[in-house]
């Protein structure tokens, strides 16, 4: 059974890597975080809303006749900040907007994203979600459906949003 595992870690994000990642924050709606290694998601009194955007610039070629059996996105949480809450849900969504032509590359687009200029995503189709909570550090989303679609369509827009659901003063860093 040929399978595909997309391994994303803090060490393999950047302009020369296969994954570009940033986060945007409602507290600084016009601030560009650039392509960063520390990503934040959730909602807090100070930072307000925070979303992660990731673009998979390079995905492995599938051998002839192979198919995607399973694809997961794993992240390690380095901090959990809460104000009286023990957990929140973080969902993965497909980004529906293609890269604006003003940005020559996906790296430029992700690096220049802000809260006020964030991209649109499929609000009605959450791919998967995890419960982020204090005391747990590894999280994994099943993105098989989305990765299969990327291969089937042959699209360059392999971009996702990770955002919190029912966020009440809970954030995490990864």
PDB file of C-alpha atoms in Angstrom, residues 95-106 108-110 112-113 117-120 157 159:
ATOM      1  CA  UNK A  95      -8.087  28.050   1.538  1.00  0.00           C
ATOM      2  CA  UNK A  96     -10.326  28.796  -1.439  1.00  0.00           C
ATOM      3  CA  UNK A  97      -8.691  31.957  -2.723  1.00  0.00           C
ATOM      4  CA  UNK A  98      -5.817  31.501  -5.145  1.00  0.00           C
ATOM      5  CA  UNK A  99      -2.609  33.460  -4.767  1.00  0.00           C
ATOM      6  CA  UNK A 100      -3.205  37.086  -5.767  1.00  0.00           C
ATOM      7  CA  UNK A 101      -1.169  38.012  -8.841  1.00  0.00           C
ATOM      8  CA  UNK A 102       0.454  40.942  -7.008  1.00  0.00           C
ATOM      9  CA  UNK A 103       2.531  38.315  -5.155  1.00  0.00           C
ATOM     10  CA  UNK A 104       4.963  36.535  -7.482  1.00  0.00           C
ATOM     11  CA  UNK A 105       5.214  33.473  -5.225  1.00  0.00           C
ATOM     12  CA  UNK A 106       3.245  31.720  -2.504  1.00  0.00           C
ATOM     13  CA  UNK A 108       5.536  36.285  -0.801  1.00  0.00           C
ATOM     14  CA  UNK A 109       1.785  35.887  -0.315  1.00  0.00           C
ATOM     15  CA  UNK A 110       2.048  34.005   2.991  1.00  0.00           C
ATOM     16  CA  UNK A 112       2.769  39.418   3.606  1.00  0.00           C
ATOM     17  CA  UNK A 113      -0.537  38.191   4.977  1.00  0.00           C
ATOM     18  CA  UNK A 117      -5.684  41.027   4.285  1.00  0.00           C
ATOM     19  CA  UNK A 118      -6.080  37.348   5.093  1.00  0.00           C
ATOM     20  CA  UNK A 119      -7.320  34.977   2.484  1.00  0.00           C
ATOM     21  CA  UNK A 120     -10.735  33.411   2.188  1.00  0.00           C
ATOM     22  CA  UNK A 157      -3.113  26.202  -4.192  1.00  0.00           C
ATOM     23  CA  UNK A 159      -2.954  26.299   1.334  1.00  0.00           C
TER      24      UNK A 159
END
